[in-house]
Short mmCIF file of C-alpha atoms in Angstrom, two decimals:
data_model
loop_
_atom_site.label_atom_id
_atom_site.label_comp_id
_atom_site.label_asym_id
_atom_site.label_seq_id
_atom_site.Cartn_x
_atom_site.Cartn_y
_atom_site.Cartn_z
CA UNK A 1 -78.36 196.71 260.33
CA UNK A 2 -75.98 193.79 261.52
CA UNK A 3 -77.06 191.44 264.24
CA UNK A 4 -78.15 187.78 264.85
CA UNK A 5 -81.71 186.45 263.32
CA UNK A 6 -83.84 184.20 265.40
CA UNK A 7 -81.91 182.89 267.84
CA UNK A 8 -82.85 181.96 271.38
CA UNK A 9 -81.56 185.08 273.64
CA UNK A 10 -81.73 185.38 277.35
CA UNK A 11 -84.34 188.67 278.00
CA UNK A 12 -82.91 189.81 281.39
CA UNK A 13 -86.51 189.45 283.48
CA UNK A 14 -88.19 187.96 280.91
CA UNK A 15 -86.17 184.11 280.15
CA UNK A 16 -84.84 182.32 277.22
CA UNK A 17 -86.66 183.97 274.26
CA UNK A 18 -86.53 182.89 270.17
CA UNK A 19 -85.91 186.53 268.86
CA UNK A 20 -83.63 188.68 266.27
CA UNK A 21 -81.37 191.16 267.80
CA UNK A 22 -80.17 194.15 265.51
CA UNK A 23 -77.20 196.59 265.71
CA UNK A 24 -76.73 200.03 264.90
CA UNK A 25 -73.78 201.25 265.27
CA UNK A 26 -71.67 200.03 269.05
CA UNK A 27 -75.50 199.43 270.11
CA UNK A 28 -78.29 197.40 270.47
CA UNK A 29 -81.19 198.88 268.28
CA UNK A 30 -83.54 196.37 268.04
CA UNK A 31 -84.82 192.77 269.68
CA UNK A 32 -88.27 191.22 268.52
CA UNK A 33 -89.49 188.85 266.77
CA UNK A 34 -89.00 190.44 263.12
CA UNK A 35 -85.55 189.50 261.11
CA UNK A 36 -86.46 192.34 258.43
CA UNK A 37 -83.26 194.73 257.45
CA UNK A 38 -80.76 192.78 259.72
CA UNK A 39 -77.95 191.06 258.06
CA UNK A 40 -76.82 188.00 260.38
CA UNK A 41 -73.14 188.04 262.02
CA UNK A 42 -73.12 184.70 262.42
CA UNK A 43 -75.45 181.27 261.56
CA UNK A 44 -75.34 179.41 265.24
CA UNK A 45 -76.16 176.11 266.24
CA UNK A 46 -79.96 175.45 267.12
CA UNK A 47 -78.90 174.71 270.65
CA UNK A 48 -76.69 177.62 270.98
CA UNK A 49 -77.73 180.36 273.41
CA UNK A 50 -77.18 184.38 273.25
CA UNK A 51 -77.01 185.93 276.68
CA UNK A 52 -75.17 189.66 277.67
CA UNK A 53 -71.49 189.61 277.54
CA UNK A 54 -69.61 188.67 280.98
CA UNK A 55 -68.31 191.67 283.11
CA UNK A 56 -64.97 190.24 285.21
CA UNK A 57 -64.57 192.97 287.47
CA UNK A 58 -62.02 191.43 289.58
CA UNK A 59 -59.38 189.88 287.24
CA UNK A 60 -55.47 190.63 287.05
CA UNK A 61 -54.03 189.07 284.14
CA UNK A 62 -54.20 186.24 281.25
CA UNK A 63 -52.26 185.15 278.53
CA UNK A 64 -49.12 186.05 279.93
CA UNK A 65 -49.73 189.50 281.38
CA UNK A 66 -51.06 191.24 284.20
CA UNK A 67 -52.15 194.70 285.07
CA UNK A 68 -49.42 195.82 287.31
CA UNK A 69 -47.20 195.42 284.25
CA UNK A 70 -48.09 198.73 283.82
CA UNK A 71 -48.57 198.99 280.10
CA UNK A 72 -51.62 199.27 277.58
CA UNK A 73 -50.18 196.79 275.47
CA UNK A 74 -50.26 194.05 278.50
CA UNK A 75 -54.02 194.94 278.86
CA UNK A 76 -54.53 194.58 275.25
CA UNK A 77 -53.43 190.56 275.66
CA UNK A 78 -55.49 190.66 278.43
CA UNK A 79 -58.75 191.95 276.85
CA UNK A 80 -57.71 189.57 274.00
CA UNK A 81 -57.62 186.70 275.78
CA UNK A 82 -60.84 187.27 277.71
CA UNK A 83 -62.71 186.95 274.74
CA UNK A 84 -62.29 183.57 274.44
CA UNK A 85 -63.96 182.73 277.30
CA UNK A 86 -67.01 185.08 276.87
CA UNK A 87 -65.73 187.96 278.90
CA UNK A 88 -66.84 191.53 277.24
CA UNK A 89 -65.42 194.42 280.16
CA UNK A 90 -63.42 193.87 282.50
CA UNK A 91 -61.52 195.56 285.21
CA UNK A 92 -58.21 195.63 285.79
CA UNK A 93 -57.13 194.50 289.10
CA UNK A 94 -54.00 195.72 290.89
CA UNK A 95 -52.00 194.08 293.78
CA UNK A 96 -50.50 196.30 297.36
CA UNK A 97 -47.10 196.83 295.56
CA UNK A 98 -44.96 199.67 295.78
CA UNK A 99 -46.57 202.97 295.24
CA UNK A 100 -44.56 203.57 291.40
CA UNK A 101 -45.63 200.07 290.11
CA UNK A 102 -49.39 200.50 291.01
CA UNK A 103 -49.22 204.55 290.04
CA UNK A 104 -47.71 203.24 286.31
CA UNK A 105 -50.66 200.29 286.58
CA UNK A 106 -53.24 202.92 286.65
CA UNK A 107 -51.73 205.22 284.02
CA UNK A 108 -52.15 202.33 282.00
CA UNK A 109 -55.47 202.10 282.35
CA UNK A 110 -56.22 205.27 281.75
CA UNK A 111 -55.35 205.19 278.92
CA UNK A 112 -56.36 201.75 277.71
CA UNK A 113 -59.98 202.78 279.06
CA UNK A 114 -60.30 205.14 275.53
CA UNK A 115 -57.62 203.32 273.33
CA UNK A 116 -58.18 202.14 269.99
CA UNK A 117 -55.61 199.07 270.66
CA UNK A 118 -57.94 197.55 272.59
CA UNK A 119 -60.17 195.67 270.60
CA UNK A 120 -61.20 192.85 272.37
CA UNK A 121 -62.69 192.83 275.87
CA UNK A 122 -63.56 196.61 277.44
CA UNK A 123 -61.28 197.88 280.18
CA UNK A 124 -64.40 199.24 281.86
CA UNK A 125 -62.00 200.78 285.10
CA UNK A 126 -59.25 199.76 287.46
CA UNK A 127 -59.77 197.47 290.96
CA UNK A 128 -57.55 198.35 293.21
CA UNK A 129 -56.91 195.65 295.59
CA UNK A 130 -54.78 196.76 298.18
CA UNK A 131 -52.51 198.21 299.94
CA UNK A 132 -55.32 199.04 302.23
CA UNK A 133 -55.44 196.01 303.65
CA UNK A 134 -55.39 193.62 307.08
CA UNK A 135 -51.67 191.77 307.81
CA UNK A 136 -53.87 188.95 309.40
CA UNK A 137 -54.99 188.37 306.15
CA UNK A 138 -52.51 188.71 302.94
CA UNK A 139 -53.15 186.36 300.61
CA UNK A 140 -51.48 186.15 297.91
CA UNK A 141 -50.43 190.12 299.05
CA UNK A 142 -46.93 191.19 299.74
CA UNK A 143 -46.47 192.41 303.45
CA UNK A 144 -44.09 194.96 302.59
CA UNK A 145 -46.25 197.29 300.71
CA UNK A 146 -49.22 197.07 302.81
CA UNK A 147 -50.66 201.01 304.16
CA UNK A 148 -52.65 202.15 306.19
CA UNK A 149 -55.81 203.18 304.49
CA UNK A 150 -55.41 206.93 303.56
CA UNK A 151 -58.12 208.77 301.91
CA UNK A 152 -54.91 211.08 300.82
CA UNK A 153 -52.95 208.11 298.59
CA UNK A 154 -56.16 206.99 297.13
CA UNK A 155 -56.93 210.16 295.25
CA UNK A 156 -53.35 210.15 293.91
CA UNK A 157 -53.89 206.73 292.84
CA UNK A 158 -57.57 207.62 291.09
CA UNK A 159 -56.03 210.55 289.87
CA UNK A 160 -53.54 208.49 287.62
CA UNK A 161 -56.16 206.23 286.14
CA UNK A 162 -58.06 209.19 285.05
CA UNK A 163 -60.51 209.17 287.52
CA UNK A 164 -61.61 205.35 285.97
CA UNK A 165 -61.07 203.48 290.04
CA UNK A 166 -64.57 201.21 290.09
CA UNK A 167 -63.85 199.51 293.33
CA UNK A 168 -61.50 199.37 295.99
CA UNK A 169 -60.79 196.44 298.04
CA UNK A 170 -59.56 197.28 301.61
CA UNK A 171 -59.89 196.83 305.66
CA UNK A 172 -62.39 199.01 307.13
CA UNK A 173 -60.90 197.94 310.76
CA UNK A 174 -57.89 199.15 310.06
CA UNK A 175 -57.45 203.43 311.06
CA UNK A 176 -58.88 205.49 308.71
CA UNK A 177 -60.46 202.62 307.04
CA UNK A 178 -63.86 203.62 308.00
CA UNK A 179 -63.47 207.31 306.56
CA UNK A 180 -62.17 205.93 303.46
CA UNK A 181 -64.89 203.86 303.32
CA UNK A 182 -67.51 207.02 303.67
CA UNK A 183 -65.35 209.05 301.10
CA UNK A 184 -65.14 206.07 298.51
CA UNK A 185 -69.44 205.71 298.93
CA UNK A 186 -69.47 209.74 298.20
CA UNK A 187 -67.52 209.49 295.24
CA UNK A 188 -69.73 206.79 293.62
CA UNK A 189 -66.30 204.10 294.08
CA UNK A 190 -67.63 200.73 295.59
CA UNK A 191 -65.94 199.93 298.56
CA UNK A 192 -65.22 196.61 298.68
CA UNK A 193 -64.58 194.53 302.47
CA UNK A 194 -61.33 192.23 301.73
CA UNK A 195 -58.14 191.23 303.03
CA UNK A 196 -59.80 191.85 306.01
CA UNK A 197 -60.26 190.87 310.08
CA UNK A 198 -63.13 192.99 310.62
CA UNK A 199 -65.61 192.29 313.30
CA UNK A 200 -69.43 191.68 312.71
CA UNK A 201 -69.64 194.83 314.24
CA UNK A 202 -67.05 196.71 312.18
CA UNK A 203 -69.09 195.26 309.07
CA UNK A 204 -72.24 197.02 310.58
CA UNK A 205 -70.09 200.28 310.68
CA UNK A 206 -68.51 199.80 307.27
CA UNK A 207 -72.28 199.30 305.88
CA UNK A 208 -73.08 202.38 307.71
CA UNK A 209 -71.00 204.13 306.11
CA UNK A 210 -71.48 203.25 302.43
CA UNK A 211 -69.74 199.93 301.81
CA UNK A 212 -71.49 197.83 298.84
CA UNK A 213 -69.13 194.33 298.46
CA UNK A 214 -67.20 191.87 299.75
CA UNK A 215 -64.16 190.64 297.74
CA UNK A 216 -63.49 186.26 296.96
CA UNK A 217 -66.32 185.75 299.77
CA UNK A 218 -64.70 183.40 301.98
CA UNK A 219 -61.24 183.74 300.74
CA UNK A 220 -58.48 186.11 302.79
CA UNK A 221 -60.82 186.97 305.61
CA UNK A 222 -61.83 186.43 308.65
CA UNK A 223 -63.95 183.95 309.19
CA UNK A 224 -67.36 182.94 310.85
CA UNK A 225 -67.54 181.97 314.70
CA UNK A 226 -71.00 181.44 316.51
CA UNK A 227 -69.76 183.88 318.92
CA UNK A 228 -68.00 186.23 316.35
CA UNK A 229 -69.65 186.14 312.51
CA UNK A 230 -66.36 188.03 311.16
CA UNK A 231 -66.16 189.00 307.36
CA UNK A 232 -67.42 185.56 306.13
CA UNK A 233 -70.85 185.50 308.71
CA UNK A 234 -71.57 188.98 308.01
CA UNK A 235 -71.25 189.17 304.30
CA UNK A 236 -73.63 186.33 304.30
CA UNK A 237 -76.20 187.68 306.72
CA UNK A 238 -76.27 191.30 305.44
CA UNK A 239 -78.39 192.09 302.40
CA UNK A 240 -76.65 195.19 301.37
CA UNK A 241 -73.27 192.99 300.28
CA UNK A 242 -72.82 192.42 297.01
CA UNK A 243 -70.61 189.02 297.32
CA UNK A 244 -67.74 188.07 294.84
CA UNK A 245 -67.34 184.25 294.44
CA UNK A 246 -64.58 182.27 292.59
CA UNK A 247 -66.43 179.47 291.81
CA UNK A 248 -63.58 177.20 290.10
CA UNK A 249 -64.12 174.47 293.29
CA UNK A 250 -60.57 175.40 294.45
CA UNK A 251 -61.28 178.56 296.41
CA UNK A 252 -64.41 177.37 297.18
CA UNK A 253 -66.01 174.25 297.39
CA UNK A 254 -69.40 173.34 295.84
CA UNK A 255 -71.16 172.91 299.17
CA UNK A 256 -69.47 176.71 300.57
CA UNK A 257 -70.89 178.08 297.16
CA UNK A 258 -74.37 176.85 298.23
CA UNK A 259 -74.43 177.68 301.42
CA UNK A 260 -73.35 181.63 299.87
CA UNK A 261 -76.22 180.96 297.05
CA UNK A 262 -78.86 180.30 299.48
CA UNK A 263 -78.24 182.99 301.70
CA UNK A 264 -77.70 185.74 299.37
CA UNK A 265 -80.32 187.65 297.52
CA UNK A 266 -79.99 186.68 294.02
CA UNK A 267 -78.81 190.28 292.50
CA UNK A 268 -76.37 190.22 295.15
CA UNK A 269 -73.84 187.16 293.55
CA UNK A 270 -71.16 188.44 291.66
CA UNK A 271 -69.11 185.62 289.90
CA UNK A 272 -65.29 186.61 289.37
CA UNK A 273 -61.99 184.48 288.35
CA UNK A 274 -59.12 186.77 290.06
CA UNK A 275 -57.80 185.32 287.07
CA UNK A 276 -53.51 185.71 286.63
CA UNK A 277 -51.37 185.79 283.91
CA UNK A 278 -50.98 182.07 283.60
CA UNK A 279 -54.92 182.25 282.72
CA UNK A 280 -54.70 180.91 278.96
CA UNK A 281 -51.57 178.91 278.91
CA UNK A 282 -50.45 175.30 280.08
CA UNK A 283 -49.78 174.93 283.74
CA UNK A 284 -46.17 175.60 285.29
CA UNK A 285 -44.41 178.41 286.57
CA UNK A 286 -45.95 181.79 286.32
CA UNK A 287 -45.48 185.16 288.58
CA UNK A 288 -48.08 186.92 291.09
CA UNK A 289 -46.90 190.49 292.33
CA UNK A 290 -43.03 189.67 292.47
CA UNK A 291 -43.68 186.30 293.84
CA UNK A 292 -43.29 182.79 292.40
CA UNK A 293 -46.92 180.95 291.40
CA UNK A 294 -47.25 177.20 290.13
CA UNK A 295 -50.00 176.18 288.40
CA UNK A 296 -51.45 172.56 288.53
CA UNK A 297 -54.42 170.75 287.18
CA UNK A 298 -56.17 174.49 287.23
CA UNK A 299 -54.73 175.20 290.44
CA UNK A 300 -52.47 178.26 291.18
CA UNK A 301 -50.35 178.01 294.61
CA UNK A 302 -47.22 180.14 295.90
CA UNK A 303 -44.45 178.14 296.59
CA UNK A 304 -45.86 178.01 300.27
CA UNK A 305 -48.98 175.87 299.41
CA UNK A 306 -51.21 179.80 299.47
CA UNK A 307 -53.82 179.99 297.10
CA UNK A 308 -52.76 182.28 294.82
CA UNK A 309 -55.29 184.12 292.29
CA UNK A 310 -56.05 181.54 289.70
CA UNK A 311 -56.89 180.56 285.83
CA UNK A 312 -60.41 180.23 285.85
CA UNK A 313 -62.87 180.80 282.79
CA UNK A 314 -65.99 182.80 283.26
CA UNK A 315 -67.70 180.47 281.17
CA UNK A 316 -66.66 177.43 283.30
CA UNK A 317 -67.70 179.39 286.77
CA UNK A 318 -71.27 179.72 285.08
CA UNK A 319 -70.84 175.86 284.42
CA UNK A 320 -69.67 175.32 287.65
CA UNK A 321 -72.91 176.95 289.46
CA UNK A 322 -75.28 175.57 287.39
CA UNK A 323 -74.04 171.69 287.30
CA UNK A 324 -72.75 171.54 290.74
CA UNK A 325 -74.72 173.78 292.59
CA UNK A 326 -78.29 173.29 290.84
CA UNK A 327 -78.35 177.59 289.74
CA UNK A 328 -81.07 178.18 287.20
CA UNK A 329 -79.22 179.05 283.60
CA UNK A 330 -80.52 182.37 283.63
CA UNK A 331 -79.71 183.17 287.72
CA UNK A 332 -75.78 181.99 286.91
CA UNK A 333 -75.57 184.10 283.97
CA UNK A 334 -77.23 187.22 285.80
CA UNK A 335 -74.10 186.45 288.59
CA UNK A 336 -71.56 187.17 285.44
CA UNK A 337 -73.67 190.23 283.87
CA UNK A 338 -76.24 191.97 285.69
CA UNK A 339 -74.91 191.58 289.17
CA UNK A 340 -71.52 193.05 288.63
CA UNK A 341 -72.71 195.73 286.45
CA UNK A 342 -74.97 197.01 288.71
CA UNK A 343 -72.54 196.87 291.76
CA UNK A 344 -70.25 199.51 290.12
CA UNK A 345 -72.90 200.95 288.38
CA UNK A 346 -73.29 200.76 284.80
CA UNK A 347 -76.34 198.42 284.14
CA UNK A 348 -77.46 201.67 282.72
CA UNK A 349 -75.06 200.51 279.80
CA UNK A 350 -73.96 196.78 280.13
CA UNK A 351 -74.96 193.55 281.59
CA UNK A 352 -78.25 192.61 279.72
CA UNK A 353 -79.82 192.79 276.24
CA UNK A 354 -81.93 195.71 275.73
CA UNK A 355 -82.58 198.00 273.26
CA UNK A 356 -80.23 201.30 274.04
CA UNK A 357 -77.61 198.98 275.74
CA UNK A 358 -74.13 198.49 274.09
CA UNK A 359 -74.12 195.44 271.66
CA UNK A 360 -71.62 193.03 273.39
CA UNK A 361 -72.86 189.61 273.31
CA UNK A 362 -71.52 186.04 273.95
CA UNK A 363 -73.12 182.82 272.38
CA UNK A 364 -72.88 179.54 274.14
CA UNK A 365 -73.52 176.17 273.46
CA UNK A 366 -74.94 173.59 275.35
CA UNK A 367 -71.81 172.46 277.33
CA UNK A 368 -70.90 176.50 278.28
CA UNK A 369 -68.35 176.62 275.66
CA UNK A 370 -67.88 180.12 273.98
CA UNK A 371 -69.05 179.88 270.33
CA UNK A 372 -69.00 183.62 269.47
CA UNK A 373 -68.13 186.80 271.66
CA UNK A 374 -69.29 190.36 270.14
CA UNK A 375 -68.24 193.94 271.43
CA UNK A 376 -69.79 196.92 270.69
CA UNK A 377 -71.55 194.99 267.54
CA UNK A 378 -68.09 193.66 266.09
CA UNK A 379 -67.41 189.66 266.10
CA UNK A 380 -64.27 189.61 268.58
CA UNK A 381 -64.18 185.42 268.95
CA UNK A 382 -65.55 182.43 267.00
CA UNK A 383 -64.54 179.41 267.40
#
């Protein structure tokens, strides 16, 4: 049996604990105290740290490609590069595009989700963000392929990624946006409030009818009013919300990530990078959905000044929440783990380190760098 010999190892529930952790097989087989029969992957640092590997469920490229380049080998650099910065499964996030180029996207992941070329970081599903979305609020989104939410298109496009759509990011105000909502909640898809102008009371509705999330909390929305809470108000006052938050201090600044961290229920904080494909490589010119992106000093802008996804580590938005916003060690790495696991449901399977659960691991050191990533009980990155 392979695995890592008294190391200290975040226990989801139970804190930092000095144990061994052994593999058999793709899983985790055994964590106590004992080191007998398990042959060490790796010798780490004393000040090193094992915690669950990092599930990015909102992510569109790195290292050059992006998921609505429509091929398995562009979500194999992907899941390559993701690695690196501690990310284990991941899901791939599509852009409103034309209805061929997100159709091929999904294909791809279909078959990426069972391929043996990808190796490094799990395509656990596909995101699709858009084309179900508000014109008030585009983003980084191209107008011309926005729809109308249609219950209709969406099983052709969950069809084509095998039935492997985790989450859907759309306006419930919009018509037929509530009963896509209701159909996504009965098919176990988490319907996600984004690119949105929605109404405090629309968000009630939405709730109501079996929405779980709100996509880059503060970001492409509408906002919060003391005589209208919007989006923004009611993502923040509602319990049921999970909340994704790119914490890179761009998108949102320190004080706008407390003010989400204190009224949020911890479980309910799901940390994200919308990372692009310029994630990985020096700043400059890079593409976003058709459309021109420049990227500078970590920022990503279209050539109109809009925020525009961005290149931001997982391990660094862990950083980010503990040193600037004063989150526990263990609470910011549940935000990367536990919390988006269980908000499209496999914490069954992923997101913590327990016996049953599959073996993917990253190792960190005492400044969040990545010293060692492992997937399904195989050594993916060292540094």
């Amino acid at each position: 049996m392979k695995g890592l010999i008294n190391v200290s190892v975040y226990l989801y529930g139970s804190g930092v604990k000095k144990v061994s952790i052994g593999f058999e097989g793709d899983r985790i087989a055994y964590v106590g105290e004992s080191a007998e029969g398990i042959t060490p992957l790796a010798d780490l640092p004393a000040e090193a740290t094992v915690v669950a590997g990092f599930i990015d469920e909102h992510v569109h490229g790195a290292g050059g490609s992006d998921a609505m380049d429509g091929r398995v080998e562009a979500l194999k650099t992907i899941s390559d590069c993701l690695v690196k910065e501690g990310t284990t499964g991941f899901l791939a996030t599509t852009m409103t595009q034309s209805k061929e180029r997100i159709t091929q996207a999904l294909q791809a992941v279909k078959h990426a989700v069972k391929s043996d070329e990808i190796t490094g970081a799990r395509v656990l599903g596909a995101h699709l963000e858009g084309p179900f979305i508000s014109l008030k609020h585009l983003g980084a989104q191209p107008r011309e392929y926005v729809e109308e939410p249609s219950i209709a298109l969406f099983e052709e496009y969950d069809a084509a990624s095998g039935g492997n759509v985790k989450i859907v990011t759309l306006a419930p105000e919009r018509a037929g946006g509530m009963q896509l909502v209701r159909h996504l909640s009965e098919k176990g898809v988490v319907a996600s409030v984004g690119h949105s102008d929605a109404t405090y009371a629309q968000m009630l509705d939405a709730v109501e009818q079996g929405a779980k999330s709100v996509t880059h909390l503060f970001n492409a929305q509408r906002g919060a009013h003391h005589r209208e809470l919007g989006v923004v108000g009611s993502a923040l006052l509602l319990d049921a919300l999970h909340c994704e938050m790119i914490c890179d201090t761009f998108h949102l600044s320190a004080p706008a990530i407390c003010l989400a961290l204190k009224n949020k229920p911890k479980d309910k904080v799901v940390l994200i990078t919308d990372g692009m494909r310029a994630k990985g490589l020096p700043d400059g010119e890079s593409e976003l959905g058709g459309q021109t992106v420049i990227v500078k000093d970590g920022e990503a802008r279209l050539s109109d000044g809009t925020l525009a996804g961005s290149v931001l580590k997982m391990n660094d938005a862990i950083k980010n929440l503990v040193t600037q916003c004063g989150v526990p060690f263990t609470e910011a790495i549940d935000c990367a783990t536990a919390n988006p696991a269980r908000n499209i449901g496999i914490f069954e399977e992923y997101g913590s380190i327990e016996v049953g659960k599959y073996a993917d691991l990253t190792v960190l050191d005492e400044d969040f760098n990545v010293l060692l990533t492992v997937v399904g009980g195989n050594v993916v990155f060292r540094a």
